[in-house]
Coordinates of C-alpha atoms in Angstrom, one line a residue:
M1 CA 5.8 11.1 -13.8
E2 CA 5.5 7.9 -11.8
N3 CA 2.2 7.0 -13.4
K4 CA 3.6 7.6 -16.8
Q5 CA 6.5 5.3 -16.0
K6 CA 4.1 2.6 -15.0
D7 CA 2.0 3.1 -18.1
D8 CA 5.2 2.8 -20.3
Q9 CA 6.2 -0.4 -18.5
L10 CA 2.7 -1.8 -19.0
E11 CA 2.7 -0.9 -22.7
Q12 CA 6.0 -2.7 -23.2
K13 CA 4.6 -5.8 -21.6
I14 CA 1.5 -5.6 -23.7
R15 CA 3.5 -5.3 -26.9
H16 CA 5.8 -8.1 -25.9
T17 CA 2.9 -10.4 -25.1
I18 CA 1.2 -9.6 -28.3
N19 CA 4.3 -10.5 -30.3
E20 CA 4.5 -13.8 -28.4
T21 CA 0.8 -14.5 -28.8
V22 CA 0.8 -14.0 -32.5
L23 CA 3.3 -16.9 -32.9
E24 CA 1.0 -19.2 -31.0
S25 CA -2.4 -18.1 -32.2
E26 CA -3.7 -21.6 -32.8
L27 CA -2.7 -22.8 -29.4
V28 CA -4.3 -19.7 -27.8
S29 CA -7.5 -20.4 -29.7
Q30 CA -7.6 -24.0 -28.5
K31 CA -7.0 -22.9 -24.9
M32 CA -9.6 -20.2 -25.1
Q33 CA -12.1 -22.7 -26.4
E34 CA -11.4 -25.1 -23.6
A35 CA -11.9 -22.3 -21.1
Y36 CA -15.2 -21.4 -22.7
D37 CA -16.4 -25.0 -22.5
K38 CA -15.5 -25.1 -18.8
I39 CA -17.1 -21.8 -17.9
R40 CA -20.4 -22.7 -19.5
K41 CA -20.7 -25.6 -17.1
M42 CA -20.2 -23.4 -14.1
Q43 CA -23.0 -22.3 -11.7
K44 CA -24.0 -18.6 -11.6
T45 CA -21.5 -17.8 -8.9
R46 CA -18.6 -19.8 -7.5
K47 CA -15.8 -19.3 -5.1
R48 CA -12.7 -21.3 -5.4
K49 CA -10.2 -21.9 -2.6
V50 CA -6.6 -22.8 -3.3
S51 CA -4.4 -24.3 -0.6
L52 CA -1.2 -22.3 -0.4
V53 CA 1.3 -21.3 2.3
V54 CA 4.8 -20.0 2.4
R55 CA 6.7 -21.5 5.3
F56 CA 10.3 -20.9 6.0
G57 CA 10.5 -23.8 8.5
T58 CA 7.8 -24.1 11.2
V59 CA 6.7 -20.7 12.5
A60 CA 6.6 -22.0 16.0
A61 CA 10.2 -23.2 15.7
V62 CA 11.1 -19.8 14.4
L63 CA 9.7 -18.1 17.5
A64 CA 11.5 -20.5 19.8
V65 CA 15.0 -19.4 18.6
A66 CA 14.3 -15.8 17.4
T67 CA 15.2 -14.2 20.7
I68 CA 18.4 -16.2 21.2
Y69 CA 19.4 -15.5 17.6
C70 CA 19.0 -11.7 18.0
V71 CA 21.0 -11.7 21.2
K72 CA 23.9 -13.4 19.4
N73 CA 23.4 -11.2 16.3
P74 CA 22.8 -7.6 17.3
A75 CA 22.9 -6.5 13.7
I76 CA 19.7 -8.4 13.1
A77 CA 18.1 -7.0 16.3
A78 CA 18.8 -3.5 14.9
Q79 CA 16.9 -4.4 11.8
I80 CA 13.7 -5.5 13.5
P81 CA 12.0 -2.0 13.4
F82 CA 12.2 -2.4 9.6
L83 CA 11.5 -6.1 9.4
G84 CA 7.8 -6.8 9.8
N85 CA 6.7 -3.4 8.5
I86 CA 7.9 -3.5 5.0
F87 CA 4.6 -4.5 3.5
R88 CA 2.8 -1.9 5.5
D89 CA 5.2 0.8 4.4
L90 CA 5.3 0.0 0.7
E91 CA 2.1 -1.8 -0.3
G92 CA 0.4 1.3 -1.6
Q93 CA 3.5 2.7 -3.3
V94 CA 4.5 -0.1 -5.7
S95 CA 3.1 -0.6 -9.2
F96 CA 1.3 -3.7 -8.0
P97 CA -0.4 -2.4 -4.8
G98 CA -2.3 -4.7 -2.4
D99 CA -3.1 -5.0 1.2
Y100 CA -0.2 -7.5 1.7
S101 CA 0.3 -6.5 5.4
E102 CA -3.2 -7.8 6.2
K103 CA -2.9 -11.0 4.2
S104 CA 0.7 -12.1 5.0
I105 CA 2.6 -14.2 7.4
K106 CA 5.5 -12.8 9.4
L107 CA 8.8 -14.6 9.0
G108 CA 11.6 -15.0 11.5
A109 CA 12.2 -12.5 14.3
A110 CA 9.7 -10.1 12.7
G111 CA 6.9 -12.6 13.3
E112 CA 7.4 -12.9 17.1
E113 CA 4.6 -10.5 18.1
K114 CA 2.0 -11.7 15.6
D115 CA 2.6 -15.4 16.2
R116 CA 3.2 -15.3 19.9
R117 CA 0.1 -17.4 20.5
Q118 CA 1.9 -20.3 18.7
K119 CA 4.9 -20.2 21.0
Q120 CA 3.4 -22.8 23.2
D121 CA 3.7 -25.3 20.4
A122 CA 7.4 -24.6 19.8
S123 CA 8.6 -27.6 21.8
D124 CA 6.7 -29.9 19.4
D125 CA 8.3 -28.5 16.3
R126 CA 11.9 -27.9 17.2
N127 CA 13.0 -30.8 15.2
D128 CA 11.2 -29.5 12.1
A129 CA 13.3 -29.6 8.9
G130 CA 13.0 -25.9 8.3
Q131 CA 15.7 -23.3 8.0
T132 CA 17.4 -21.3 10.8
V133 CA 15.9 -17.9 11.3
P134 CA 15.5 -15.2 10.4
M135 CA 15.6 -16.0 6.6
E136 CA 19.0 -14.3 6.0
E137 CA 21.9 -14.8 3.6
T138 CA 25.1 -12.8 3.4
A139 CA 27.5 -12.6 0.5
D140 CA 30.4 -10.1 -0.1
G141 CA 29.2 -7.7 2.6
V142 CA 25.6 -7.7 1.4
T143 CA 22.9 -9.2 3.7
V144 CA 19.5 -10.1 2.4
T145 CA 16.7 -10.8 5.0
L146 CA 13.2 -11.9 4.1
S147 CA 10.6 -10.9 6.7
E148 CA 7.1 -11.2 5.3
A149 CA 5.3 -13.4 2.7
A150 CA 2.0 -13.1 0.9
C151 CA 0.5 -15.1 -1.9
D152 CA -2.0 -14.6 -4.6
Y153 CA -3.3 -17.4 -6.9
N154 CA -0.4 -17.0 -9.3
S155 CA 2.1 -14.8 -7.5
I156 CA 4.4 -14.8 -4.4
Y157 CA 5.2 -11.5 -2.7
L158 CA 8.2 -11.3 -0.4
A159 CA 9.2 -8.3 1.8
L160 CA 13.0 -8.1 1.9
L161 CA 15.7 -5.9 3.5
V162 CA 19.1 -5.5 1.8
K163 CA 22.0 -4.2 3.9
N164 CA 25.1 -3.2 2.1
E165 CA 28.2 -2.8 4.4
K166 CA 30.1 -0.8 1.7
G167 CA 27.0 1.3 0.8
F168 CA 24.9 1.7 -2.3
S169 CA 25.7 4.1 -5.2
K170 CA 24.5 7.6 -4.6
D171 CA 24.2 8.2 -8.4
A172 CA 21.7 5.5 -9.3
T173 CA 19.1 6.5 -12.0
Y174 CA 16.2 4.9 -10.1
P175 CA 15.8 5.9 -6.5
N176 CA 13.1 3.3 -5.8
I177 CA 14.3 0.2 -7.5
L178 CA 17.0 -2.4 -6.9
F179 CA 17.6 -4.5 -10.0
Y180 CA 18.5 -8.2 -9.8
D181 CA 19.4 -11.4 -11.5
A182 CA 17.5 -14.5 -10.1
K183 CA 16.8 -18.1 -10.6
L184 CA 13.7 -19.9 -9.4
K185 CA 12.9 -23.6 -9.3
L186 CA 9.3 -24.7 -8.4
E187 CA 8.9 -28.3 -7.4
K188 CA 5.7 -30.4 -7.8
Q189 CA 4.5 -33.3 -5.6
D190 CA 5.8 -35.9 -8.2
G191 CA 9.3 -34.4 -8.0
S192 CA 9.1 -32.6 -11.4
V193 CA 10.3 -29.0 -11.5
D194 CA 9.7 -25.9 -13.5
K195 CA 12.6 -23.4 -13.8
F196 CA 12.6 -19.7 -14.3
E197 CA 15.5 -17.3 -14.8
Y198 CA 15.5 -13.5 -14.8
E199 CA 18.4 -11.2 -15.7
T200 CA 19.0 -7.5 -15.9
E201 CA 21.2 -6.6 -18.8
G202 CA 21.4 -3.3 -20.6
I203 CA 18.0 -1.9 -21.3
Y204 CA 16.3 -5.2 -20.3
T205 CA 15.6 -4.9 -16.6
V206 CA 13.8 -6.7 -13.7
G207 CA 13.7 -4.9 -10.4
I208 CA 12.5 -5.0 -6.8
E209 CA 10.4 -1.9 -6.0
G210 CA 10.9 -0.2 -2.7
E211 CA 13.0 2.6 -1.2
Y212 CA 16.6 3.3 -0.1
I213 CA 16.2 4.0 3.6
D214 CA 19.7 5.2 3.9
A215 CA 23.1 4.8 2.1
H216 CA 23.4 1.2 3.3
T217 CA 19.8 0.0 3.4
F218 CA 17.1 -0.9 0.8
Q219 CA 13.7 -2.3 1.6
G220 CA 11.4 -3.6 -1.1
I221 CA 8.7 -6.0 -2.2
Y222 CA 9.8 -8.8 -4.5
Q223 CA 7.1 -10.2 -6.8
F224 CA 7.3 -13.5 -8.6
G225 CA 4.5 -14.7 -10.9
T226 CA 3.6 -15.5 -14.4
A227 CA 0.3 -15.3 -16.2
D228 CA -0.4 -19.0 -16.4
L229 CA 1.2 -19.9 -13.0
D230 CA -0.9 -22.0 -10.6
L231 CA 0.9 -22.1 -7.3
S232 CA -1.4 -24.8 -5.9
E233 CA 0.4 -27.3 -8.2
Y234 CA 3.7 -26.8 -6.3
T235 CA 5.1 -27.9 -3.0
A236 CA 8.4 -26.0 -2.8
C237 CA 10.4 -23.2 -4.3
D238 CA 14.1 -22.5 -4.4
L239 CA 14.9 -18.8 -4.9
I240 CA 18.4 -17.6 -5.7
F241 CA 19.4 -14.0 -6.2
T242 CA 22.7 -14.2 -8.1
E243 CA 23.3 -10.5 -8.0
F244 CA 21.8 -7.1 -7.4
E245 CA 22.4 -4.0 -9.6
Q246 CA 21.9 -0.3 -9.7
L247 CA 21.7 1.4 -13.1
L248 CA 23.6 4.7 -13.6
P249 CA 22.9 7.7 -15.8
T250 CA 26.1 7.1 -17.8
G251 CA 26.7 4.6 -20.5
G252 CA 26.9 4.0 -24.2
T253 CA 24.3 4.4 -26.9
E254 CA 22.9 2.4 -29.8
T255 CA 20.6 3.2 -32.7
I256 CA 17.8 0.8 -33.6
T257 CA 15.0 1.0 -36.2
V258 CA 11.5 0.8 -34.8
P259 CA 8.9 -0.4 -37.3
D260 CA 6.4 2.3 -38.5
Y261 CA 8.5 4.9 -36.6
G262 CA 12.1 5.1 -37.7
E263 CA 15.5 5.2 -36.0
V264 CA 15.7 5.7 -32.3
T265 CA 18.9 6.2 -30.2
R266 CA 18.8 4.8 -26.7
L267 CA 21.1 4.6 -23.7
I268 CA 22.7 1.3 -22.7
P269 CA 23.3 2.3 -19.0
D270 CA 26.4 1.5 -16.9
S271 CA 25.6 -0.3 -13.7
V272 CA 27.0 -1.2 -10.3
H273 CA 27.0 -4.9 -9.4
Y274 CA 26.7 -6.6 -6.0
K275 CA 27.6 -10.2 -6.3
G276 CA 25.8 -13.1 -4.6
P277 CA 24.4 -15.7 -4.4
W278 CA 21.7 -15.4 -1.8
K279 CA 19.8 -18.7 -1.5
F280 CA 16.4 -19.3 0.0
H281 CA 14.1 -22.3 0.2
L282 CA 10.3 -21.9 0.5
N283 CA 7.8 -24.6 1.4
L284 CA 4.4 -24.0 -0.2
E285 CA 1.5 -25.5 1.6
D286 CA -1.8 -25.2 3.5
M287 CA -2.7 -21.5 3.4
E288 CA -6.1 -20.8 1.8
V289 CA -6.2 -18.1 -0.8
N290 CA -9.6 -17.0 -2.2
E291 CA -10.3 -16.6 -5.9
Q292 CA -13.8 -15.5 -6.8
E293 CA -15.2 -16.1 -10.3
I294 CA -18.3 -14.3 -11.4
P295 CA -19.7 -15.6 -14.7
V296 CA -21.2 -13.0 -16.9
Q297 CA -21.8 -14.8 -20.3
E298 CA -23.2 -11.8 -22.1
T299 CA -22.6 -10.5 -25.6
N300 CA -24.0 -7.7 -27.7
E301 CA -25.5 -8.0 -31.2
N302 CA -21.9 -7.8 -32.7
G303 CA -20.7 -10.8 -30.7
F304 CA -18.5 -8.9 -28.2
G305 CA -19.0 -9.6 -24.6
I306 CA -17.6 -10.8 -21.2
E307 CA -17.3 -14.4 -20.2
K308 CA -16.5 -13.9 -16.5
I309 CA -14.8 -11.6 -14.0
V310 CA -12.0 -13.0 -11.7
K311 CA -11.1 -11.4 -8.4
T312 CA -8.1 -12.6 -6.4
E313 CA -6.7 -11.2 -3.1
F314 CA -4.9 -8.4 -4.9
A315 CA -6.1 -8.2 -8.5
I316 CA -9.1 -8.3 -10.7
Y317 CA -9.5 -9.0 -14.4
A318 CA -12.2 -9.8 -17.0
V319 CA -12.2 -12.5 -19.7
P320 CA -13.6 -11.3 -23.1
I321 CA -15.8 -13.1 -25.5
L322 CA -15.0 -12.2 -29.1
P323 CA -16.8 -12.8 -32.5
E324 CA -15.5 -15.6 -34.7
G325 CA -12.3 -14.5 -36.5
E326 CA -11.2 -11.9 -33.9
K327 CA -8.0 -12.4 -32.1
E328 CA -7.8 -12.1 -28.3
Y329 CA -4.5 -10.1 -28.4
D330 CA -6.4 -7.4 -30.4
Y331 CA -8.6 -6.5 -27.4
V332 CA -8.3 -5.5 -23.8
A333 CA -11.0 -5.5 -21.0
T334 CA -10.6 -2.6 -18.5
I335 CA -12.5 -2.4 -15.2
W336 CA -13.9 0.7 -13.4
D337 CA -14.9 0.7 -9.7
A338 CA -18.3 1.4 -8.1
D339 CA -17.6 5.1 -8.0
G340 CA -17.1 5.3 -11.8
E341 CA -13.3 5.5 -11.7
P342 CA -10.9 3.3 -13.6
L343 CA -8.9 0.9 -11.6
D344 CA -5.1 1.2 -11.9
N345 CA -3.4 -1.1 -14.4
R346 CA -1.4 -3.7 -12.6
D347 CA 0.1 -6.2 -15.1
F348 CA -0.5 -7.7 -18.5
G349 CA -0.2 -11.4 -19.2
K350 CA -3.0 -13.3 -21.0
Y351 CA -5.4 -10.6 -19.7
L352 CA -5.0 -7.1 -18.2
T353 CA -5.1 -7.4 -14.5
M354 CA -6.0 -4.3 -12.4
S355 CA -5.6 -3.4 -8.7
H356 CA -8.6 -3.1 -6.4
Y357 CA -6.4 -1.9 -3.5
G358 CA -8.4 0.7 -1.5
R359 CA -11.2 0.8 -4.0
D360 CA -15.0 0.0 -3.9
V361 CA -15.5 -3.0 -6.2
S362 CA -18.9 -4.1 -4.8
S363 CA -20.0 -3.5 -8.4
V364 CA -17.7 -2.9 -11.4
T365 CA -18.2 -1.7 -15.0
V366 CA -16.2 -3.5 -17.7
Y367 CA -15.2 -1.8 -21.0
L368 CA -14.0 -4.0 -23.8
L369 CA -11.6 -2.1 -26.1
K370 CA -9.5 -2.6 -29.2
M371 CA -5.9 -2.9 -28.2
Q372 CA -4.8 0.3 -30.0
D373 CA -7.7 2.3 -28.5
F374 CA -6.6 1.1 -25.0
L375 CA -3.0 2.1 -25.7
D376 CA -4.1 5.5 -26.9
H377 CA -6.6 6.0 -24.0
K378 CA -5.0 4.8 -20.8
G379 CA -3.7 6.8 -17.8
E380 CA -4.7 10.4 -18.0
N381 CA -6.8 9.6 -21.1
S382 CA -8.8 6.8 -19.5
Y383 CA -11.9 8.9 -19.4
L384 CA -12.3 8.3 -23.1
Q385 CA -12.6 4.6 -22.8
P386 CA -16.4 4.4 -22.4
K387 CA -16.8 6.1 -25.8
K388 CA -14.3 3.8 -27.4
A389 CA -15.6 0.5 -26.0
V390 CA -17.0 -2.1 -28.3
Y391 CA -18.9 -3.6 -25.4
Q392 CA -19.6 -2.6 -21.8
T393 CA -21.5 -4.1 -18.8
T394 CA -21.9 -3.5 -15.1
V395 CA -21.7 -6.4 -12.7
R396 CA -22.4 -6.8 -9.0
L397 CA -19.7 -8.6 -7.1
D398 CA -20.3 -10.6 -3.9
D399 CA -18.7 -9.2 -0.7

C-alpha cells in the first residue's frame, strides 16, 4: 500500500512536469544542447565537490550554552532522547531514503556528544552572530525544534520535532505526514534572492514525512529542493513555516473531467490547522558535498543512448540522449543496481532520480523507456522494463 502511494505521488509529479515542459520545449531543447556541449568536453571520469554547510550559528557556541539552556528549559531536556536520532529513526522509512544520519551535522543540544571535540574552541566563538540554541520556535502552544541537517547538491534535509501542547487530531487520514505551508528565501553573495512558497490546500498537499510518537509529538524529515537548484550559489536561507495541518477523512466532494477518461468525483478533505509562524535562519557555507559524474556518451543504431550518470550523496540519475525530433519529456531513464534489482523511484524533476540507500551501485544498468511504458511498468511491474527499453547499458561506477 505504501509503495503504491509513493508510485501514485511520483506519477502525479511526472505528469505535472510533462505539462510544464511542453510549454517550454524550445527552452528545454536549448538547455539540453548546452548540457551536451559541456559534457562532450569532460574527461572520462570526474568528481565535483560543492562547498555547502548548514550552520545555525557556530557549533562551538552552541555547545557552550546548550547545557545551561537545558537546565533552564527542562522541556527541551526531555526532548533530547528524540533530538539527534530523528534521521537514524526515519531515514529508511521516508519516500526519499538516504543515510542522512551518517552525513549530517547535529544542531543545538542534540549535537553535544558528536561535537564535544569542538568545545575547546567555544570561547573563541561566543560572539558569533548565530542564533540562540537549540533551533526552536514556539507559536500558539506548538514548538518546532530543528536538530539535524544534511545536504545534497540540490536539497536541504532537516530533522524536526513538533510538540503540540493541546495535542494532535486522532482522526487524521495520514498517520505518517504533517502537512504545512511554508515560505523560503535563498540569498546569494551579491544580495539577490530567490523566493519559494508552498501551501497545502484541498487536494494539493505538501507534507513532512515522519511519525506521531504520541498524541502530542511528531518527528519528521523536512526536504526542500527543486530540480534545477544549485545550493552552492547561496549563502543563507530564511525558512518560515506559516502553519501545520492534518487532513481529515471528512469533507466535501467535487466532480472534474479527466481528459481521455471521463468524470471523476474526488474528496476535498477537511483539515485541522495549527497556526504559526515558526521562523528559522540558515547559513549555508563550507561543507563539502560530493557529486560524481560518469560520462557514458553511447547511443544505439536508432540514436537512443545515455550521456552520463550522476550520483549524489543520496540519489542517482541518468541523462538520456535522444534522436533528433524526440522530446525529452517523452522518455525516462531508470537504474538497476549491481544485483539486477530496480532502484526505488525517489523524485521526478528534469530527470527521474532514484535512491541508492542500502544498495550495491558499484555497477548499474540503465534502461531508457518511453514515458508511457514507464508509467505502465513501474513498482510491481518493473520487471518488464528491460523488454520495453529502447536502449540499455551497464556502467561501472567508482567507489
